[in-house]
Amino acid sequence: MATATEEIQPSSYVGFDSITQQIEHKLLKRGFQFNVIVVGQTGLGKSTLINTIFASHLIDTKGRLAADEPVRQTTDIQAVSHTIVENGVRLKLNIVDTPGYGDQINNEGCWDPIIRYIKDQHSAYLRKELTAMRDRYIQDSRIHCCLFFINPTGHSLRPIDIIVLKKLSEVVNVVPIIAKSDSLTLEERENFKQKIRAELAYNGVISYPFDTDEADEEEIQVNEIVRSMIPFAVVGSERTVIVNGKTVRGRKNRWGVINVEDEAHCEFVHLRNFLTRTHLQDLIETTAQIHYEAFRSRQLLALKDASRPAQGTASPEKH
Ligand SMILES: Nc1nc2c(ncn2[C@@H]2O[C@H](COP(=O)(O)OP(=O)(O)OP(=O)(O)O)[C@@H](O)[C@H]2O)c(=O)[nH]1
Ligand SMILES: [Mg+2]
């Protein structure tokens, strides 16, 4: 007799091998939802980088096309939605741009609106999940990735950045990046990266990716490579420049042209590959399984506690 673990070859074709296509078909029809938030000091190029990543002008940046245009600055948390289609795959992308923080005299609590925004998305999802007649598919507005912009000073992180990074990493997958890295030489960049990694570790900031118990050899290795590259040193640009007769996204400076997509110039391509090719699914999954799950159990425990009579108060039966 065949035991439960033994593999049986059906004598004629059953057809369940098409399950992968069935799943794919369903997923393709529904499309994928990916929500990113950008956070960091003002003027570090947050809005610009988002536009560079998705190669279209999605949100206002300070960049001016004409000298008499007013300077634009992000003043509130704004979510922009776009659907990008590539080879039949629909990616519904939600980008949440936040105003730069930390330039007030008193920066106490300046991160609150951002943290609140992230938690509000968890809360909205939980409410929908707890509805008796819940939808089979809940629209996901939970933030899957937070790109945290670091000022390319070459020195250490500001104390406020460390506070904000810590707060963020408790609720969302945080990916630190060095902004405007065209201002650093390759050597400065490498030293700065090492310094930041050491500072993050010293201050107990756990940035994405995490190795889970289920991670296999291959995943652990990929994560190791990503960790050795973080923080990605990037350059953003919405303009195109001509290099060797080819139009590329780039910036012109006194020394020449920086091609944003050239790996010898910056790590923009690594960041984009990481976000869209290698870790898209894992970022989504980690959000659901780690960050949302932690939020959900805290909320449900709090509800349970609230519905229980407070300890120490006498129950009516005793009297
Ligand atoms: N040198 C250099 N300049 C950049 C880079 N990215 C953006 N800039 C410029 O920096 C300025 C500010 O860019 P934004 O994208 O508006 O910055 P932001 O972080 O969104 O600013 P806030 O909305 O105020 O928080 C613009 O003039 C950009 O052209 C970069 O990688 N290198
Ligand atoms: Mg902005």
Tab-separated table of N, CA, C and O in Angstrom, residues 64-180:
chain	number	residue	atom	x	y	z
A	64	ARG	N	13.156	72.491	-11.630
A	64	ARG	CA	12.430	73.458	-12.471
A	64	ARG	C	12.881	73.328	-13.899
A	64	ARG	O	14.062	73.147	-14.172
A	65	LEU	N	11.945	73.394	-14.781
A	65	LEU	CA	12.306	73.290	-16.186
A	65	LEU	C	12.621	74.677	-16.742
A	65	LEU	O	13.399	74.838	-17.652
A	66	ALA	N	12.016	75.714	-16.150
A	66	ALA	CA	12.314	77.091	-16.566
A	66	ALA	C	12.688	77.904	-15.324
A	66	ALA	O	12.221	77.611	-14.225
A	67	ALA	N	13.540	78.902	-15.505
A	67	ALA	CA	14.059	79.653	-14.366
A	67	ALA	C	12.972	80.403	-13.595
A	67	ALA	O	13.096	80.618	-12.390
A	68	ASP	N	11.897	80.812	-14.293
A	68	ASP	CA	10.878	81.586	-13.587
A	68	ASP	C	9.781	80.720	-12.949
A	68	ASP	O	8.850	81.221	-12.358
A	69	GLU	N	9.932	79.400	-13.050
A	69	GLU	CA	8.941	78.533	-12.401
A	69	GLU	C	9.123	78.592	-10.891
A	69	GLU	O	10.260	78.653	-10.415
A	70	PRO	N	8.035	78.577	-10.125
A	70	PRO	CA	8.224	78.597	-8.676
A	70	PRO	C	8.807	77.265	-8.179
A	70	PRO	O	8.596	76.233	-8.799
A	71	VAL	N	9.548	77.321	-7.073
A	71	VAL	CA	10.123	76.110	-6.497
A	71	VAL	C	9.008	75.303	-5.865
A	71	VAL	O	8.193	75.829	-5.137
A	72	ARG	N	8.957	74.022	-6.195
A	72	ARG	CA	7.908	73.192	-5.617
A	72	ARG	C	8.486	72.330	-4.505
A	72	ARG	O	9.591	71.840	-4.605
A	73	GLN	N	7.723	72.175	-3.478
A	73	GLN	CA	8.186	71.388	-2.350
A	73	GLN	C	7.015	70.528	-1.919
A	73	GLN	O	5.865	70.955	-2.006
A	74	THR	N	7.300	69.330	-1.476
A	74	THR	CA	6.212	68.478	-1.025
A	74	THR	C	5.775	68.978	0.346
A	74	THR	O	6.600	69.098	1.238
A	75	THR	N	4.483	69.313	0.475
A	75	THR	CA	4.045	69.883	1.749
A	75	THR	C	3.133	68.977	2.575
A	75	THR	O	2.986	69.173	3.767
A	76	ASP	N	2.492	68.006	1.956
A	76	ASP	CA	1.777	67.011	2.764
A	76	ASP	C	2.018	65.614	2.232
A	76	ASP	O	2.604	65.457	1.166
A	77	ILE	N	1.535	64.656	3.024
A	77	ILE	CA	1.674	63.268	2.590
A	77	ILE	C	0.725	63.077	1.415
A	77	ILE	O	-0.463	63.328	1.535
A	78	GLN	N	1.291	62.695	0.270
A	78	GLN	CA	0.453	62.539	-0.918
A	78	GLN	C	0.647	61.150	-1.491
A	78	GLN	O	1.779	60.719	-1.676
A	79	ALA	N	-0.467	60.496	-1.776
A	79	ALA	CA	-0.362	59.188	-2.410
A	79	ALA	C	-0.745	59.335	-3.875
A	79	ALA	O	-1.719	59.993	-4.199
A	80	VAL	N	0.083	58.797	-4.736
A	80	VAL	CA	-0.216	58.826	-6.172
A	80	VAL	C	-0.287	57.389	-6.645
A	80	VAL	O	0.558	56.573	-6.294
A	81	SER	N	-1.302	57.086	-7.435
A	81	SER	CA	-1.460	55.721	-7.930
A	81	SER	C	-1.222	55.655	-9.421
A	81	SER	O	-1.689	56.528	-10.146
A	82	HIS	N	-0.512	54.638	-9.838
A	82	HIS	CA	-0.277	54.439	-11.263
A	82	HIS	C	-0.297	52.959	-11.560
A	82	HIS	O	0.151	52.165	-10.737
A	83	THR	N	-0.792	52.615	-12.711
A	83	THR	CA	-0.711	51.215	-13.108
A	83	THR	C	0.293	51.126	-14.245
A	83	THR	O	0.199	51.838	-15.232
A	84	ILE	N	1.280	50.273	-14.035
A	84	ILE	CA	2.323	50.104	-15.050
A	84	ILE	C	2.153	48.704	-15.636
A	84	ILE	O	1.964	47.744	-14.889
A	85	VAL	N	2.179	48.610	-16.940
A	85	VAL	CA	2.008	47.291	-17.561
A	85	VAL	C	3.286	46.923	-18.295
A	85	VAL	O	3.853	47.730	-19.032
A	86	GLU	N	3.758	45.695	-18.037
A	86	GLU	CA	4.962	45.217	-18.708
A	86	GLU	C	4.717	43.769	-19.103
A	86	GLU	O	4.412	42.937	-18.226
A	87	ASN	N	4.793	43.450	-20.357
A	87	ASN	CA	4.539	42.083	-20.858
A	87	ASN	C	3.283	41.458	-20.269
A	87	ASN	O	3.289	40.308	-19.825
A	88	GLY	N	2.221	42.226	-20.221
A	88	GLY	CA	0.949	41.681	-19.751
A	88	GLY	C	0.790	41.659	-18.237
A	88	GLY	O	-0.259	41.308	-17.711
A	89	VAL	N	1.848	42.007	-17.493
A	89	VAL	CA	1.744	42.018	-16.039
A	89	VAL	C	1.402	43.428	-15.584
A	89	VAL	O	2.090	44.388	-15.944
A	90	ARG	N	0.313	43.533	-14.804
A	90	ARG	CA	-0.096	44.851	-14.342
A	90	ARG	C	0.400	45.083	-12.930
A	90	ARG	O	0.096	44.308	-12.026
A	91	LEU	N	1.176	46.130	-12.751
A	91	LEU	CA	1.641	46.483	-11.413
A	91	LEU	C	0.951	47.777	-11.013
A	91	LEU	O	1.135	48.812	-11.654
A	92	LYS	N	0.100	47.655	-9.974
A	92	LYS	CA	-0.555	48.858	-9.474
A	92	LYS	C	0.362	49.447	-8.415
A	92	LYS	O	0.597	48.842	-7.374
A	93	LEU	N	0.880	50.586	-8.737
A	93	LEU	CA	1.880	51.167	-7.879
A	93	LEU	C	1.327	52.382	-7.152
A	93	LEU	O	0.758	53.279	-7.757
A	94	ASN	N	1.472	52.335	-5.843
A	94	ASN	CA	1.033	53.451	-5.030
A	94	ASN	C	2.278	54.069	-4.424
A	94	ASN	O	3.028	53.378	-3.743
A	95	ILE	N	2.508	55.323	-4.723
A	95	ILE	CA	3.703	55.952	-4.160
A	95	ILE	C	3.265	57.011	-3.185
A	95	ILE	O	2.458	57.884	-3.528
A	96	VAL	N	3.794	56.923	-1.983
A	96	VAL	CA	3.429	57.914	-0.991
A	96	VAL	C	4.625	58.819	-0.776
A	96	VAL	O	5.681	58.367	-0.321
A	97	ASP	N	4.463	60.057	-1.159
A	97	ASP	CA	5.549	61.027	-1.011
A	97	ASP	C	5.295	61.772	0.303
A	97	ASP	O	4.159	62.098	0.615
A	98	THR	N	6.337	61.998	1.065
A	98	THR	CA	6.150	62.713	2.337
A	98	THR	C	6.971	63.996	2.307
A	98	THR	O	8.001	64.058	1.638
A	99	PRO	N	6.509	65.019	3.038
A	99	PRO	CA	7.310	66.242	3.074
A	99	PRO	C	8.591	65.972	3.857
A	99	PRO	O	8.590	65.163	4.769
A	100	GLY	N	9.671	66.631	3.471
A	100	GLY	CA	10.924	66.469	4.189
A	100	GLY	C	10.718	66.872	5.639
A	100	GLY	O	10.000	67.818	5.927
A	101	TYR	N	11.359	66.155	6.558
A	101	TYR	CA	11.166	66.483	7.963
A	101	TYR	C	12.498	66.938	8.535
A	101	TYR	O	13.539	66.848	7.874
A	102	GLY	N	12.440	67.390	9.761
A	102	GLY	CA	13.673	67.623	10.492
A	102	GLY	C	14.334	68.962	10.249
A	102	GLY	O	15.478	69.154	10.618
A	103	ASP	N	13.634	69.926	9.644
A	103	ASP	CA	14.298	71.220	9.495
A	103	ASP	C	13.680	72.290	10.386
A	103	ASP	O	13.922	73.465	10.200
A	104	GLN	N	12.874	71.857	11.338
A	104	GLN	CA	12.317	72.805	12.312
A	104	GLN	C	13.318	72.968	13.449
A	104	GLN	O	14.227	72.162	13.603
A	105	ILE	N	13.081	74.003	14.255
A	105	ILE	CA	13.960	74.178	15.416
A	105	ILE	C	13.672	73.057	16.406
A	105	ILE	O	14.567	72.438	16.964
A	106	ASN	N	12.377	72.777	16.561
A	106	ASN	CA	12.028	71.675	17.436
A	106	ASN	C	11.480	70.533	16.570
A	106	ASN	O	10.410	70.637	16.002
A	107	ASN	N	12.261	69.457	16.467
A	107	ASN	CA	11.863	68.362	15.593
A	107	ASN	C	11.113	67.263	16.322
A	107	ASN	O	10.814	66.220	15.741
A	108	GLU	N	10.830	67.496	17.597
A	108	GLU	CA	10.140	66.503	18.408
A	108	GLU	C	8.836	66.057	17.722
A	108	GLU	O	7.994	66.891	17.391
A	109	GLY	N	8.706	64.778	17.501
A	109	GLY	CA	7.447	64.245	16.968
A	109	GLY	C	7.210	64.508	15.484
A	109	GLY	O	6.135	64.229	14.975
A	110	CYS	N	8.237	65.010	14.766
A	110	CYS	CA	8.015	65.330	13.347
A	110	CYS	C	7.743	64.085	12.517
A	110	CYS	O	7.249	64.163	11.408
A	111	TRP	N	8.094	62.912	13.078
A	111	TRP	CA	7.885	61.658	12.354
A	111	TRP	C	6.470	61.115	12.565
A	111	TRP	O	6.034	60.226	11.854
A	112	ASP	N	5.760	61.667	13.561
A	112	ASP	CA	4.435	61.134	13.913
A	112	ASP	C	3.471	60.976	12.731
A	112	ASP	O	2.868	59.925	12.577
A	113	PRO	N	3.309	62.022	11.889
A	113	PRO	CA	2.348	61.864	10.793
A	113	PRO	C	2.704	60.702	9.858
A	113	PRO	O	1.815	60.032	9.343
A	114	ILE	N	4.003	60.447	9.682
A	114	ILE	CA	4.423	59.370	8.773
A	114	ILE	C	4.102	58.001	9.387
A	114	ILE	O	3.518	57.138	8.746
A	115	ILE	N	4.466	57.853	10.669
A	115	ILE	CA	4.187	56.583	11.355
A	115	ILE	C	2.671	56.363	11.407
A	115	ILE	O	2.180	55.259	11.168
A	116	ARG	N	1.952	57.444	11.697
A	116	ARG	CA	0.489	57.329	11.789
A	116	ARG	C	-0.091	56.890	10.444
A	116	ARG	O	-0.965	56.044	10.378
A	117	TYR	N	0.444	57.451	9.380
A	117	TYR	CA	-0.046	57.097	8.048
A	117	TYR	C	0.131	55.597	7.788
A	117	TYR	O	-0.782	54.924	7.311
A	118	ILE	N	1.303	55.078	8.137
A	118	ILE	CA	1.585	53.653	7.895
A	118	ILE	C	0.637	52.785	8.732
A	118	ILE	O	0.062	51.819	8.244
A	119	LYS	N	0.458	53.184	10.011
A	119	LYS	CA	-0.424	52.401	10.886
A	119	LYS	C	-1.874	52.485	10.430
A	119	LYS	O	-2.617	51.511	10.527
A	120	ASP	N	-2.264	53.643	9.916
A	120	ASP	CA	-3.649	53.806	9.434
A	120	ASP	C	-3.961	52.816	8.314
A	120	ASP	O	-5.083	52.343	8.198
A	121	GLN	N	-2.962	52.531	7.476
A	121	GLN	CA	-3.186	51.584	6.383
A	121	GLN	C	-3.389	50.175	6.937
A	121	GLN	O	-4.234	49.428	6.457
A	122	HIS	N	-2.636	49.823	7.981
A	122	HIS	CA	-2.816	48.516	8.623
A	122	HIS	C	-4.206	48.431	9.230
A	122	HIS	O	-4.892	47.428	9.123
A	123	SER	N	-4.568	49.521	9.866
A	123	SER	CA	-5.846	49.573	10.548
A	123	SER	C	-7.007	49.434	9.562
A	123	SER	O	-7.968	48.713	9.812
A	124	ALA	N	-6.887	50.104	8.417
A	124	ALA	CA	-7.942	50.026	7.402
A	124	ALA	C	-8.058	48.594	6.888
A	124	ALA	O	-9.161	48.084	6.674
A	125	TYR	N	-6.916	47.938	6.717
A	125	TYR	CA	-6.923	46.557	6.221
A	125	TYR	C	-7.575	45.634	7.250
A	125	TYR	O	-8.386	44.782	6.905
A	126	LEU	N	-7.222	45.845	8.516
A	126	LEU	CA	-7.780	45.013	9.590
A	126	LEU	C	-9.296	45.172	9.675
A	126	LEU	O	-10.029	44.205	9.823
A	127	ARG	N	-9.756	46.408	9.548
A	127	ARG	CA	-11.200	46.644	9.584
A	127	ARG	C	-11.907	45.869	8.481
A	127	ARG	O	-12.927	45.242	8.709
A	128	LYS	N	-11.316	45.914	7.278
A	128	LYS	CA	-11.935	45.209	6.154
A	128	LYS	C	-11.904	43.701	6.389
A	128	LYS	O	-12.834	42.987	6.052
A	129	GLU	N	-10.816	43.239	7.011
A	129	GLU	CA	-10.666	41.808	7.263
A	129	GLU	C	-11.680	41.324	8.294
A	129	GLU	O	-12.128	40.183	8.246
A	130	LEU	N	-12.022	42.185	9.229
A	130	LEU	CA	-12.926	41.788	10.312
A	130	LEU	C	-14.399	41.965	9.968
A	130	LEU	O	-15.262	41.588	10.743
A	131	THR	N	-14.665	42.552	8.808
A	131	THR	CA	-16.057	42.735	8.411
A	131	THR	C	-16.685	41.370	8.165
A	131	THR	O	-16.062	40.507	7.554
A	132	ALA	N	-17.915	41.177	8.670
A	132	ALA	CA	-18.574	39.877	8.536
A	132	ALA	C	-18.684	39.463	7.073
A	132	ALA	O	-18.349	38.356	6.691
A	133	MET	N	-19.116	40.389	6.220
A	133	MET	CA	-19.277	40.055	4.797
A	133	MET	C	-18.075	40.583	4.034
A	133	MET	O	-18.214	41.424	3.162
A	134	ARG	N	-16.896	40.095	4.401
A	134	ARG	CA	-15.717	40.719	3.806
A	134	ARG	C	-15.544	40.335	2.339
A	134	ARG	O	-15.960	39.261	1.910
A	135	ASP	N	-14.879	41.244	1.622
A	135	ASP	CA	-14.620	40.981	0.211
A	135	ASP	C	-13.637	39.820	0.103
A	135	ASP	O	-12.793	39.634	0.976
A	136	ARG	N	-13.745	39.089	-0.994
A	136	ARG	CA	-12.824	37.971	-1.185
A	136	ARG	C	-11.402	38.507	-1.387
A	136	ARG	O	-10.421	37.947	-0.944
A	137	TYR	N	-11.337	39.640	-2.039
A	137	TYR	CA	-10.025	40.251	-2.251
A	137	TYR	C	-10.022	41.645	-1.652
A	137	TYR	O	-10.807	42.490	-2.061
A	138	ILE	N	-9.186	41.841	-0.657
A	138	ILE	CA	-9.149	43.150	-0.004
A	138	ILE	C	-8.095	44.015	-0.690
A	138	ILE	O	-6.946	43.598	-0.854
A	139	GLN	N	-8.507	45.200	-1.072
A	139	GLN	CA	-7.572	46.156	-1.680
A	139	GLN	C	-6.458	46.457	-0.671
A	139	GLN	O	-6.746	46.793	0.473
A	140	ASP	N	-5.234	46.284	-1.066
A	140	ASP	CA	-4.124	46.401	-0.123
A	140	ASP	C	-3.454	47.772	-0.197
A	140	ASP	O	-2.820	48.105	-1.184
A	141	SER	N	-3.616	48.555	0.862
A	141	SER	CA	-2.937	49.854	0.858
A	141	SER	C	-1.788	49.862	1.872
A	141	SER	O	-1.203	50.893	2.163
A	142	ARG	N	-1.480	48.664	2.429
A	142	ARG	CA	-0.386	48.608	3.410
A	142	ARG	C	0.939	48.930	2.724
A	142	ARG	O	1.168	48.518	1.588
A	143	ILE	N	1.792	49.666	3.429
A	143	ILE	CA	3.054	50.092	2.810
A	143	ILE	C	4.062	48.937	2.826
A	143	ILE	O	4.391	48.403	3.885
A	144	HIS	N	4.523	48.556	1.641
A	144	HIS	CA	5.415	47.408	1.535
A	144	HIS	C	6.884	47.779	1.681
A	144	HIS	O	7.711	46.935	1.997
A	145	CYS	N	7.192	49.033	1.420
A	145	CYS	CA	8.604	49.413	1.475
A	145	CYS	C	8.753	50.899	1.786
A	145	CYS	O	8.024	51.722	1.244
A	146	CYS	N	9.689	51.202	2.663
A	146	CYS	CA	9.965	52.607	2.975
A	146	CYS	C	11.388	52.914	2.534
A	146	CYS	O	12.348	52.345	3.066
A	147	LEU	N	11.517	53.785	1.553
A	147	LEU	CA	12.857	54.206	1.135
A	147	LEU	C	13.246	55.378	2.014
A	147	LEU	O	12.582	56.416	2.011
A	148	PHE	N	14.306	55.182	2.786
A	148	PHE	CA	14.726	56.221	3.713
A	148	PHE	C	15.955	56.942	3.161
A	148	PHE	O	17.008	56.334	2.969
A	149	PHE	N	15.819	58.224	2.919
A	149	PHE	CA	16.877	59.012	2.269
A	149	PHE	C	17.875	59.573	3.282
A	149	PHE	O	17.491	60.269	4.211
A	150	ILE	N	19.145	59.273	3.031
A	150	ILE	CA	20.197	59.762	3.920
A	150	ILE	C	20.975	60.866	3.206
A	150	ILE	O	21.333	60.738	2.027
A	151	ASN	N	21.233	61.929	3.932
A	151	ASN	CA	21.992	63.061	3.412
A	151	ASN	C	23.438	62.628	3.116
A	151	ASN	O	24.082	62.030	3.976
A	152	PRO	N	23.958	62.912	1.920
A	152	PRO	CA	25.301	62.417	1.586
A	152	PRO	C	26.424	63.238	2.212
A	152	PRO	O	27.276	63.781	1.509
A	153	THR	N	26.426	63.339	3.522
A	153	THR	CA	27.415	64.182	4.199
A	153	THR	C	28.779	63.505	4.265
A	153	THR	O	29.799	64.172	4.377
A	154	GLY	N	28.773	62.165	4.251
A	154	GLY	CA	30.038	61.448	4.443
A	154	GLY	C	30.357	61.282	5.921
A	154	GLY	O	31.244	60.527	6.297
A	155	HIS	N	29.619	62.015	6.782
A	155	HIS	CA	29.828	61.861	8.234
A	155	HIS	C	28.803	60.885	8.786
A	155	HIS	O	28.323	60.036	8.071
A	156	SER	N	28.409	61.116	10.041
A	156	SER	CA	27.469	60.148	10.595
A	156	SER	C	26.024	60.575	10.369
A	156	SER	O	25.749	61.687	9.908
A	157	LEU	N	25.118	59.680	10.717
A	157	LEU	CA	23.694	59.986	10.604
A	157	LEU	C	23.339	61.017	11.666
A	157	LEU	O	23.959	61.057	12.728
A	158	ARG	N	22.318	61.817	11.385
A	158	ARG	CA	21.895	62.776	12.405
A	158	ARG	C	21.111	62.015	13.475
A	158	ARG	O	20.426	61.036	13.151
A	159	PRO	N	21.177	62.466	14.744
A	159	PRO	CA	20.423	61.756	15.787
A	159	PRO	C	18.953	61.612	15.421
A	159	PRO	O	18.351	60.568	15.655
A	160	ILE	N	18.391	62.634	14.790
A	160	ILE	CA	16.966	62.556	14.436
A	160	ILE	C	16.718	61.449	13.414
A	160	ILE	O	15.703	60.753	13.460
A	161	ASP	N	17.671	61.232	12.493
A	161	ASP	CA	17.511	60.161	11.511
A	161	ASP	C	17.473	58.802	12.203
A	161	ASP	O	16.704	57.920	11.822
A	162	ILE	N	18.323	58.666	13.216
A	162	ILE	CA	18.358	57.379	13.924
A	162	ILE	C	17.029	57.137	14.634
A	162	ILE	O	16.469	56.037	14.569
A	163	ILE	N	16.485	58.184	15.249
A	163	ILE	CA	15.190	58.033	15.925
A	163	ILE	C	14.126	57.626	14.909
A	163	ILE	O	13.372	56.685	15.116
A	164	VAL	N	14.082	58.344	13.790
A	164	VAL	CA	13.044	58.079	12.792
A	164	VAL	C	13.220	56.675	12.199
A	164	VAL	O	12.247	55.926	12.034
A	165	LEU	N	14.475	56.301	11.902
A	165	LEU	CA	14.734	54.964	11.352
A	165	LEU	C	14.250	53.869	12.298
A	165	LEU	O	13.663	52.882	11.885
A	166	LYS	N	14.496	54.084	13.594
A	166	LYS	CA	14.071	53.083	14.585
A	166	LYS	C	12.558	52.952	14.612
A	166	LYS	O	12.014	51.859	14.601
A	167	LYS	N	11.901	54.097	14.642
A	167	LYS	CA	10.421	54.099	14.691
A	167	LYS	C	9.862	53.428	13.447
A	167	LYS	O	8.934	52.636	13.518
A	168	LEU	N	10.436	53.772	12.292
A	168	LEU	CA	9.933	53.219	11.040
A	168	LEU	C	10.141	51.710	10.976
A	168	LEU	O	9.241	50.973	10.579
A	169	SER	N	11.338	51.269	11.407
A	169	SER	CA	11.632	49.842	11.239
A	169	SER	C	10.737	48.964	12.118
A	169	SER	O	10.661	47.762	11.906
A	170	GLU	N	10.036	49.574	13.065
A	170	GLU	CA	9.100	48.787	13.875
A	170	GLU	C	7.796	48.523	13.126
A	170	GLU	O	7.033	47.646	13.488
A	171	VAL	N	7.509	49.321	12.092
A	171	VAL	CA	6.210	49.176	11.428
A	171	VAL	C	6.283	48.858	9.927
A	171	VAL	O	5.274	48.523	9.323
A	172	VAL	N	7.469	48.963	9.334
A	172	VAL	CA	7.540	48.812	7.878
A	172	VAL	C	8.929	48.295	7.465
A	172	VAL	O	9.890	48.416	8.231
A	173	ASN	N	9.029	47.711	6.257
A	173	ASN	CA	10.331	47.313	5.713
A	173	ASN	C	11.095	48.573	5.340
A	173	ASN	O	10.680	49.292	4.433
A	174	VAL	N	12.211	48.823	6.024
A	174	VAL	CA	12.970	50.043	5.743
A	174	VAL	C	14.186	49.731	4.879
A	174	VAL	O	14.950	48.818	5.183
A	175	VAL	N	14.337	50.473	3.798
A	175	VAL	CA	15.508	50.333	2.927
A	175	VAL	C	16.215	51.686	2.880
A	175	VAL	O	15.729	52.619	2.239
A	176	PRO	N	17.355	51.808	3.600
A	176	PRO	CA	18.052	53.099	3.577
A	176	PRO	C	18.794	53.311	2.264
A	176	PRO	O	19.336	52.362	1.701
A	177	ILE	N	18.787	54.538	1.783
A	177	ILE	CA	19.559	54.852	0.577
A	177	ILE	C	20.318	56.166	0.780
A	177	ILE	O	19.851	57.043	1.501
A	178	ILE	N	21.479	56.255	0.145
A	178	ILE	CA	22.235	57.506	0.208
A	178	ILE	C	21.754	58.353	-0.962
A	178	ILE	O	21.888	57.955	-2.127
A	179	ALA	N	21.187	59.506	-0.641
A	179	ALA	CA	20.631	60.372	-1.682
A	179	ALA	C	21.750	61.150	-2.373
A	179	ALA	O	22.853	61.281	-1.826
A	180	LYS	N	21.474	61.645	-3.545
A	180	LYS	CA	22.385	62.529	-4.282
A	180	LYS	C	23.833	62.077	-4.194
A	180	LYS	O	24.730	62.872	-3.864
